[in-house]
Amino acid sequence: MLPHEKTLVKRLADKPFALIGINSDGPVEKVKEILAREQITWRQAVDESTDGPLATKWNVSGWPTIYVLDEKGVIRYRDVRDQEMEDAVMTLLAAGSKK
Amino acid sequence: MRSDKPEKKAQTRAWFERLSKEFGDLKSAYGKDYKSIAAGFLFELDHLQIGQIPPDFEAIDENGVKFKLSDYRGKVVVLDFWGFW
């Protein structure tokens, strides 16, 4: 996932797109360490653990869990990774730009 | 857990409500009680299906800055629940 995500974020830097990680690795300091080391540039919600509030609320039991939302906030795809995820994002961006 | 058919959705709901009601205080292998487990599935069933707008949430980012999912309206968003572990 990470290599694909990095490329995607770079590629879509000037598009109405956002990748948000909901991270379970630990507190802020731990997350910052990982972001710096892995050169991850996109925003993270610090959920602190796999039992964090967001993961619990959204019933996340498998990692990673992916949701793709359109510009209206509607869930359009779930559990898509890598190329499938990229295709989903490109489809939504194309549809959005036609309006 | 996904549910596109209304009948299936209703049946699934009934099962989880029953789980919560009859076994709510029992704990699963991971130490979570079935009431909480059922609540998680019901939330997903009711709010996280394709075609739905999920409830807004607020989170703190890696810089200590608060933000909401709704801040990103107008953009295509990928939410990635992940960990490096």
mmCIF file of N, CA and C in Angstrom, chain A residues 1-2 5 16-25 28 31-32 34-35 37-38 40 42-46 50 54-60 63-79 85 89 92-93, chain B residues 1-3 16 30 32 36-45 47-85:
data_model
loop_
_atom_site.group_PDB
_atom_site.id
_atom_site.type_symbol
_atom_site.label_atom_id
_atom_site.label_comp_id
_atom_site.label_asym_id
_atom_site.label_seq_id
_atom_site.Cartn_x
_atom_site.Cartn_y
_atom_site.Cartn_z
ATOM 1 N N MET A 1 0.819 -1.216 0.000
ATOM 2 C CA MET A 1 0.000 0.000 0.000
ATOM 3 C C MET A 1 0.852 1.266 0.000
ATOM 4 N N LEU A 2 1.868 1.294 0.871
ATOM 5 C CA LEU A 2 2.642 2.521 1.021
ATOM 6 C C LEU A 2 3.252 3.055 -0.273
ATOM 7 N N GLU A 5 0.544 4.542 -2.343
ATOM 8 C CA GLU A 5 0.003 5.756 -1.734
ATOM 9 C C GLU A 5 0.940 6.934 -1.948
ATOM 10 N N PRO A 16 -8.294 17.898 -6.208
ATOM 11 C CA PRO A 16 -9.108 17.860 -4.981
ATOM 12 C C PRO A 16 -9.179 16.452 -4.393
ATOM 13 N N PHE A 17 -8.055 16.049 -3.823
ATOM 14 C CA PHE A 17 -7.905 14.697 -3.283
ATOM 15 C C PHE A 17 -7.186 14.762 -1.941
ATOM 16 N N ALA A 18 -7.578 13.895 -1.017
ATOM 17 C CA ALA A 18 -6.866 13.809 0.250
ATOM 18 C C ALA A 18 -6.785 12.358 0.700
ATOM 19 N N LEU A 19 -5.593 11.967 1.082
ATOM 20 C CA LEU A 19 -5.397 10.649 1.683
ATOM 21 C C LEU A 19 -5.217 10.898 3.171
ATOM 22 N N ILE A 20 -6.039 10.265 3.972
ATOM 23 C CA ILE A 20 -5.941 10.428 5.422
ATOM 24 C C ILE A 20 -5.706 9.071 6.050
ATOM 25 N N GLY A 21 -4.606 8.942 6.746
ATOM 26 C CA GLY A 21 -4.313 7.707 7.447
ATOM 27 C C GLY A 21 -4.923 7.770 8.832
ATOM 28 N N ILE A 22 -5.501 6.655 9.269
ATOM 29 C CA ILE A 22 -5.970 6.594 10.652
ATOM 30 C C ILE A 22 -5.052 5.576 11.296
ATOM 31 N N ASN A 23 -4.113 6.106 12.027
ATOM 32 C CA ASN A 23 -2.976 5.318 12.461
ATOM 33 C C ASN A 23 -3.132 4.690 13.840
ATOM 34 N N SER A 24 -2.692 3.443 13.946
ATOM 35 C CA SER A 24 -2.847 2.681 15.187
ATOM 36 C C SER A 24 -1.514 2.366 15.869
ATOM 37 N N ASP A 25 -0.419 2.966 15.392
ATOM 38 C CA ASP A 25 0.897 2.601 15.924
ATOM 39 C C ASP A 25 1.186 3.091 17.332
ATOM 40 N N VAL A 28 1.289 10.335 19.468
ATOM 41 C CA VAL A 28 1.823 11.303 18.509
ATOM 42 C C VAL A 28 3.325 11.152 18.250
ATOM 43 N N VAL A 31 4.039 8.184 16.125
ATOM 44 C CA VAL A 31 3.559 8.400 14.759
ATOM 45 C C VAL A 31 4.525 9.302 13.989
ATOM 46 N N LYS A 32 4.964 10.371 14.624
ATOM 47 C CA LYS A 32 5.887 11.312 13.967
ATOM 48 C C LYS A 32 7.170 10.600 13.560
ATOM 49 N N ILE A 34 7.557 7.447 12.844
ATOM 50 C CA ILE A 34 7.284 6.583 11.699
ATOM 51 C C ILE A 34 7.113 7.389 10.412
ATOM 52 N N LEU A 35 6.406 8.496 10.490
ATOM 53 C CA LEU A 35 6.192 9.329 9.301
ATOM 54 C C LEU A 35 7.524 9.835 8.744
ATOM 55 N N ARG A 37 10.580 8.557 9.276
ATOM 56 C CA ARG A 37 11.402 7.439 8.828
ATOM 57 C C ARG A 37 10.925 6.879 7.489
ATOM 58 N N GLU A 38 9.618 6.753 7.356
ATOM 59 C CA GLU A 38 9.054 6.159 6.137
ATOM 60 C C GLU A 38 8.739 7.185 5.058
ATOM 61 N N ILE A 40 6.428 9.527 4.972
ATOM 62 C CA ILE A 40 4.992 9.617 4.728
ATOM 63 C C ILE A 40 4.580 11.059 4.935
ATOM 64 N N TRP A 42 1.357 12.444 4.142
ATOM 65 C CA TRP A 42 -0.058 12.782 4.289
ATOM 66 C C TRP A 42 -0.505 12.735 5.734
ATOM 67 N N ARG A 43 -1.649 13.404 5.967
ATOM 68 C CA ARG A 43 -2.152 13.597 7.317
ATOM 69 C C ARG A 43 -2.570 12.289 7.979
ATOM 70 N N GLN A 44 -2.327 12.221 9.268
ATOM 71 C CA GLN A 44 -2.728 11.069 10.050
ATOM 72 C C GLN A 44 -3.666 11.483 11.177
ATOM 73 N N ALA A 45 -4.689 10.674 11.388
ATOM 74 C CA ALA A 45 -5.479 10.802 12.608
ATOM 75 C C ALA A 45 -4.785 9.854 13.582
ATOM 76 N N VAL A 46 -4.371 10.360 14.730
ATOM 77 C CA VAL A 46 -3.653 9.531 15.696
ATOM 78 C C VAL A 46 -4.674 8.787 16.547
ATOM 79 N N THR A 50 -4.892 -0.294 17.895
ATOM 80 C CA THR A 50 -5.922 -0.964 17.106
ATOM 81 C C THR A 50 -7.268 -0.938 17.844
ATOM 82 N N LEU A 54 -11.553 5.620 16.992
ATOM 83 C CA LEU A 54 -12.090 5.612 15.636
ATOM 84 C C LEU A 54 -12.195 4.190 15.075
ATOM 85 N N ALA A 55 -11.159 3.406 15.291
ATOM 86 C CA ALA A 55 -11.163 2.018 14.817
ATOM 87 C C ALA A 55 -12.275 1.225 15.494
ATOM 88 N N THR A 56 -12.503 1.522 16.764
ATOM 89 C CA THR A 56 -13.566 0.848 17.504
ATOM 90 C C THR A 56 -14.925 1.247 16.956
ATOM 91 N N LYS A 57 -15.132 2.554 16.805
ATOM 92 C CA LYS A 57 -16.420 3.052 16.328
ATOM 93 C C LYS A 57 -16.741 2.524 14.938
ATOM 94 N N TRP A 58 -15.739 2.499 14.060
ATOM 95 C CA TRP A 58 -15.937 2.062 12.690
ATOM 96 C C TRP A 58 -15.788 0.552 12.525
ATOM 97 N N ASN A 59 -15.708 -0.165 13.659
ATOM 98 C CA ASN A 59 -15.727 -1.631 13.634
ATOM 99 C C ASN A 59 -14.591 -2.217 12.791
ATOM 100 N N VAL A 60 -13.430 -1.598 12.913
ATOM 101 C CA VAL A 60 -12.302 -2.063 12.128
ATOM 102 C C VAL A 60 -11.677 -3.275 12.808
ATOM 103 N N TRP A 63 -6.620 -5.091 9.085
ATOM 104 C CA TRP A 63 -5.737 -3.964 8.735
ATOM 105 C C TRP A 63 -4.955 -4.268 7.468
ATOM 106 N N PRO A 64 -4.902 -3.358 6.545
ATOM 107 C CA PRO A 64 -5.612 -2.078 6.547
ATOM 108 C C PRO A 64 -7.083 -2.202 6.176
ATOM 109 N N THR A 65 -7.862 -1.207 6.554
ATOM 110 C CA THR A 65 -9.250 -1.105 6.128
ATOM 111 C C THR A 65 -9.370 0.220 5.399
ATOM 112 N N ILE A 66 -9.929 0.184 4.218
ATOM 113 C CA ILE A 66 -9.958 1.352 3.337
ATOM 114 C C ILE A 66 -11.380 1.775 2.993
ATOM 115 N N TYR A 67 -11.613 3.060 3.039
ATOM 116 C CA TYR A 67 -12.871 3.633 2.556
ATOM 117 C C TYR A 67 -12.518 4.726 1.557
ATOM 118 N N VAL A 68 -13.228 4.764 0.437
ATOM 119 C CA VAL A 68 -13.020 5.845 -0.524
ATOM 120 C C VAL A 68 -14.314 6.641 -0.640
ATOM 121 N N LEU A 69 -14.214 7.934 -0.364
ATOM 122 C CA LEU A 69 -15.387 8.820 -0.372
ATOM 123 C C LEU A 69 -15.305 9.797 -1.540
ATOM 124 N N ASP A 70 -16.459 10.146 -2.105
ATOM 125 C CA ASP A 70 -16.453 11.146 -3.177
ATOM 126 C C ASP A 70 -16.487 12.555 -2.571
ATOM 127 N N GLU A 71 -16.555 13.564 -3.451
ATOM 128 C CA GLU A 71 -16.443 14.946 -2.975
ATOM 129 C C GLU A 71 -17.671 15.392 -2.166
ATOM 130 N N LYS A 72 -18.741 14.591 -2.199
ATOM 131 C CA LYS A 72 -19.928 14.919 -1.400
ATOM 132 C C LYS A 72 -19.873 14.208 -0.040
ATOM 133 N N GLY A 73 -18.823 13.435 0.170
ATOM 134 C CA GLY A 73 -18.688 12.721 1.435
ATOM 135 C C GLY A 73 -19.331 11.347 1.439
ATOM 136 N N VAL A 74 -19.774 10.880 0.276
ATOM 137 C CA VAL A 74 -20.437 9.578 0.183
ATOM 138 C C VAL A 74 -19.413 8.456 0.004
ATOM 139 N N ILE A 75 -19.585 7.380 0.747
ATOM 140 C CA ILE A 75 -18.730 6.208 0.585
ATOM 141 C C ILE A 75 -19.047 5.567 -0.765
ATOM 142 N N ARG A 76 -18.037 5.415 -1.605
ATOM 143 C CA ARG A 76 -18.253 4.862 -2.934
ATOM 144 C C ARG A 76 -17.543 3.519 -3.132
ATOM 145 N N TYR A 77 -16.472 3.303 -2.382
ATOM 146 C CA TYR A 77 -15.723 2.052 -2.464
ATOM 147 C C TYR A 77 -15.255 1.672 -1.070
ATOM 148 N N ARG A 78 -15.159 0.352 -0.847
ATOM 149 C CA ARG A 78 -14.587 -0.139 0.410
ATOM 150 C C ARG A 78 -13.586 -1.225 0.078
ATOM 151 N N ASP A 79 -12.580 -1.348 0.916
ATOM 152 C CA ASP A 79 -11.602 -2.445 0.807
ATOM 153 C C ASP A 79 -10.886 -2.534 -0.534
ATOM 154 N N MET A 85 -7.494 0.808 -5.715
ATOM 155 C CA MET A 85 -7.742 2.039 -4.984
ATOM 156 C C MET A 85 -7.444 3.242 -5.877
ATOM 157 N N VAL A 89 -10.078 6.165 -7.122
ATOM 158 C CA VAL A 89 -9.836 7.598 -6.929
ATOM 159 C C VAL A 89 -9.884 8.340 -8.263
ATOM 160 N N LEU A 92 -13.460 8.692 -9.505
ATOM 161 C CA LEU A 92 -14.209 9.709 -8.765
ATOM 162 C C LEU A 92 -13.758 11.123 -9.122
ATOM 163 N N LEU A 93 -12.465 11.283 -9.320
ATOM 164 C CA LEU A 93 -11.960 12.609 -9.699
ATOM 165 C C LEU A 93 -12.486 13.006 -11.082
ATOM 166 N N MET B 1 -18.180 -6.022 6.930
ATOM 167 C CA MET B 1 -19.527 -6.566 6.757
ATOM 168 C C MET B 1 -20.325 -5.634 5.864
ATOM 169 N N ARG B 2 -20.801 -6.167 4.762
ATOM 170 C CA ARG B 2 -21.545 -5.329 3.831
ATOM 171 C C ARG B 2 -22.925 -5.897 3.633
ATOM 172 N N SER B 3 -23.885 -5.026 3.407
ATOM 173 C CA SER B 3 -25.236 -5.510 3.216
ATOM 174 C C SER B 3 -25.950 -4.642 2.208
ATOM 175 N N PHE B 16 -27.698 -9.200 15.358
ATOM 176 C CA PHE B 16 -26.827 -8.446 16.248
ATOM 177 C C PHE B 16 -27.568 -7.863 17.447
ATOM 178 N N TYR B 30 -11.288 -11.972 22.839
ATOM 179 C CA TYR B 30 -10.422 -10.809 22.972
ATOM 180 C C TYR B 30 -10.783 -9.940 24.158
ATOM 181 N N LYS B 32 -13.625 -8.546 24.789
ATOM 182 C CA LYS B 32 -14.637 -7.512 24.526
ATOM 183 C C LYS B 32 -16.009 -8.126 24.763
ATOM 184 N N SER B 36 -20.713 -4.587 23.081
ATOM 185 C CA SER B 36 -19.830 -3.673 22.332
ATOM 186 C C SER B 36 -19.585 -4.180 20.920
ATOM 187 N N ILE B 37 -19.385 -5.487 20.810
ATOM 188 C CA ILE B 37 -19.144 -6.083 19.495
ATOM 189 C C ILE B 37 -20.349 -5.844 18.584
ATOM 190 N N ALA B 38 -21.539 -6.109 19.136
ATOM 191 C CA ALA B 38 -22.766 -5.900 18.355
ATOM 192 C C ALA B 38 -22.920 -4.440 17.960
ATOM 193 N N ALA B 39 -22.611 -3.543 18.872
ATOM 194 C CA ALA B 39 -22.732 -2.107 18.607
ATOM 195 C C ALA B 39 -21.844 -1.708 17.431
ATOM 196 N N GLY B 40 -20.643 -2.271 17.397
ATOM 197 C CA GLY B 40 -19.725 -1.982 16.295
ATOM 198 C C GLY B 40 -20.298 -2.423 14.960
ATOM 199 N N PHE B 41 -20.814 -3.638 14.911
ATOM 200 C CA PHE B 41 -21.392 -4.154 13.667
ATOM 201 C C PHE B 41 -22.628 -3.374 13.251
ATOM 202 N N LEU B 42 -23.451 -2.986 14.222
ATOM 203 C CA LEU B 42 -24.663 -2.232 13.900
ATOM 204 C C LEU B 42 -24.318 -0.845 13.363
ATOM 205 N N PHE B 43 -23.290 -0.231 13.923
ATOM 206 C CA PHE B 43 -22.862 1.072 13.432
ATOM 207 C C PHE B 43 -22.398 0.961 11.981
ATOM 208 N N GLU B 44 -21.623 -0.070 11.721
ATOM 209 C CA GLU B 44 -21.121 -0.301 10.363
ATOM 210 C C GLU B 44 -22.281 -0.563 9.400
ATOM 211 N N LEU B 45 -23.219 -1.371 9.843
ATOM 212 C CA LEU B 45 -24.380 -1.719 9.037
ATOM 213 C C LEU B 45 -25.212 -0.483 8.713
ATOM 214 N N HIS B 47 -24.249 2.851 8.950
ATOM 215 C CA HIS B 47 -23.600 4.096 8.520
ATOM 216 C C HIS B 47 -22.420 3.976 7.572
ATOM 217 N N LEU B 48 -21.880 2.781 7.399
ATOM 218 C CA LEU B 48 -20.641 2.669 6.639
ATOM 219 C C LEU B 48 -20.781 1.849 5.357
ATOM 220 N N GLN B 49 -21.967 1.790 4.827
ATOM 221 C CA GLN B 49 -22.191 1.049 3.585
ATOM 222 C C GLN B 49 -21.944 1.960 2.379
ATOM 223 N N ILE B 50 -21.647 1.340 1.252
ATOM 224 C CA ILE B 50 -21.465 2.109 0.016
ATOM 225 C C ILE B 50 -22.764 2.857 -0.276
ATOM 226 N N GLY B 51 -22.640 4.143 -0.595
ATOM 227 C CA GLY B 51 -23.808 4.973 -0.872
ATOM 228 C C GLY B 51 -24.206 5.834 0.314
ATOM 229 N N GLN B 52 -23.556 5.579 1.476
ATOM 230 C CA GLN B 52 -23.905 6.362 2.660
ATOM 231 C C GLN B 52 -22.850 7.417 2.963
ATOM 232 N N ILE B 53 -23.292 8.481 3.613
ATOM 233 C CA ILE B 53 -22.362 9.470 4.137
ATOM 234 C C ILE B 53 -22.123 9.097 5.590
ATOM 235 N N PRO B 54 -20.894 8.737 5.963
ATOM 236 C CA PRO B 54 -20.652 8.320 7.341
ATOM 237 C C PRO B 54 -20.785 9.507 8.294
ATOM 238 N N PRO B 55 -21.071 9.203 9.561
ATOM 239 C CA PRO B 55 -21.125 10.281 10.556
ATOM 240 C C PRO B 55 -19.773 11.003 10.620
ATOM 241 N N ASP B 56 -19.812 12.278 10.847
ATOM 242 C CA ASP B 56 -18.583 13.050 10.932
ATOM 243 C C ASP B 56 -17.780 12.620 12.153
ATOM 244 N N PHE B 57 -16.492 12.781 12.093
ATOM 245 C CA PHE B 57 -15.688 12.527 13.289
ATOM 246 C C PHE B 57 -14.614 13.583 13.402
ATOM 247 N N GLU B 58 -14.121 13.733 14.619
ATOM 248 C CA GLU B 58 -13.033 14.668 14.869
ATOM 249 C C GLU B 58 -11.827 13.858 15.335
ATOM 250 N N ALA B 59 -10.655 14.250 14.904
ATOM 251 C CA ALA B 59 -9.445 13.533 15.303
ATOM 252 C C ALA B 59 -8.313 14.537 15.521
ATOM 253 N N ILE B 60 -7.233 14.035 16.116
ATOM 254 C CA ILE B 60 -6.048 14.876 16.295
ATOM 255 C C ILE B 60 -4.963 14.334 15.375
ATOM 256 N N ASP B 61 -4.304 15.210 14.658
ATOM 257 C CA ASP B 61 -3.286 14.737 13.711
ATOM 258 C C ASP B 61 -1.893 14.673 14.354
ATOM 259 N N GLU B 62 -0.894 14.353 13.540
ATOM 260 C CA GLU B 62 0.466 14.138 14.032
ATOM 261 C C GLU B 62 1.111 15.418 14.562
ATOM 262 N N ASN B 63 0.495 16.564 14.269
ATOM 263 C CA ASN B 63 1.008 17.839 14.781
ATOM 264 C C ASN B 63 0.172 18.359 15.943
ATOM 265 N N GLY B 64 -0.716 17.527 16.419
ATOM 266 C CA GLY B 64 -1.578 17.927 17.527
ATOM 267 C C GLY B 64 -2.737 18.802 17.105
ATOM 268 N N VAL B 65 -2.964 18.906 15.801
ATOM 269 C CA VAL B 65 -4.039 19.755 15.288
ATOM 270 C C VAL B 65 -5.323 18.952 15.137
ATOM 271 N N LYS B 66 -6.427 19.525 15.642
ATOM 272 C CA LYS B 66 -7.734 18.868 15.527
ATOM 273 C C LYS B 66 -8.258 19.053 14.119
ATOM 274 N N PHE B 67 -8.900 18.019 13.599
ATOM 275 C CA PHE B 67 -9.558 18.174 12.313
ATOM 276 C C PHE B 67 -10.770 17.254 12.239
ATOM 277 N N LYS B 68 -11.662 17.565 11.296
ATOM 278 C CA LYS B 68 -12.862 16.764 11.106
ATOM 279 C C LYS B 68 -12.860 16.166 9.712
ATOM 280 N N LEU B 69 -13.540 15.043 9.577
ATOM 281 C CA LEU B 69 -13.717 14.429 8.259
ATOM 282 C C LEU B 69 -14.428 15.425 7.335
ATOM 283 N N SER B 70 -15.409 16.141 7.874
ATOM 284 C CA SER B 70 -16.198 17.081 7.065
ATOM 285 C C SER B 70 -15.368 18.254 6.536
ATOM 286 N N ASP B 71 -14.180 18.484 7.106
ATOM 287 C CA ASP B 71 -13.288 19.524 6.570
ATOM 288 C C ASP B 71 -12.905 19.209 5.124
ATOM 289 N N TYR B 72 -13.042 17.937 4.745
ATOM 290 C CA TYR B 72 -12.585 17.491 3.442
ATOM 291 C C TYR B 72 -13.677 17.377 2.393
ATOM 292 N N ARG B 73 -14.876 17.883 2.712
ATOM 293 C CA ARG B 73 -15.930 17.934 1.694
ATOM 294 C C ARG B 73 -15.416 18.728 0.501
ATOM 295 N N GLY B 74 -15.757 18.215 -0.685
ATOM 296 C CA GLY B 74 -15.270 18.885 -1.886
ATOM 297 C C GLY B 74 -14.060 18.160 -2.457
ATOM 298 N N LYS B 75 -13.524 17.195 -1.692
ATOM 299 C CA LYS B 75 -12.379 16.422 -2.165
ATOM 300 C C LYS B 75 -12.732 14.942 -2.166
ATOM 301 N N VAL B 76 -12.073 14.211 -3.051
ATOM 302 C CA VAL B 76 -12.143 12.754 -3.009
ATOM 303 C C VAL B 76 -11.220 12.344 -1.858
ATOM 304 N N VAL B 77 -11.735 11.506 -0.968
ATOM 305 C CA VAL B 77 -10.970 11.167 0.229
ATOM 306 C C VAL B 77 -10.756 9.661 0.337
ATOM 307 N N VAL B 78 -9.532 9.277 0.639
ATOM 308 C CA VAL B 78 -9.264 7.889 0.996
ATOM 309 C C VAL B 78 -8.972 7.859 2.487
ATOM 310 N N LEU B 79 -9.758 7.073 3.217
ATOM 311 C CA LEU B 79 -9.502 6.850 4.636
ATOM 312 C C LEU B 79 -8.815 5.504 4.744
ATOM 313 N N ASP B 80 -7.642 5.513 5.335
ATOM 314 C CA ASP B 80 -6.854 4.287 5.416
ATOM 315 C C ASP B 80 -6.552 3.986 6.877
ATOM 316 N N PHE B 81 -7.271 3.028 7.442
ATOM 317 C CA PHE B 81 -6.988 2.568 8.798
ATOM 318 C C PHE B 81 -5.764 1.657 8.679
ATOM 319 N N TRP B 82 -4.676 2.071 9.277
ATOM 320 C CA TRP B 82 -3.436 1.311 9.080
ATOM 321 C C TRP B 82 -2.507 1.414 10.268
ATOM 322 N N GLY B 83 -1.415 0.621 10.224
ATOM 323 C CA GLY B 83 -0.358 0.751 11.206
ATOM 324 C C GLY B 83 0.894 0.212 10.554
ATOM 325 N N PHE B 84 2.038 0.662 10.969
ATOM 326 C CA PHE B 84 3.266 0.203 10.338
ATOM 327 C C PHE B 84 3.636 -1.201 10.820
ATOM 328 N N TRP B 85 3.159 -1.537 12.012
ATOM 329 C CA TRP B 85 3.440 -2.858 12.585
ATOM 330 C C TRP B 85 3.052 -3.950 11.609
#
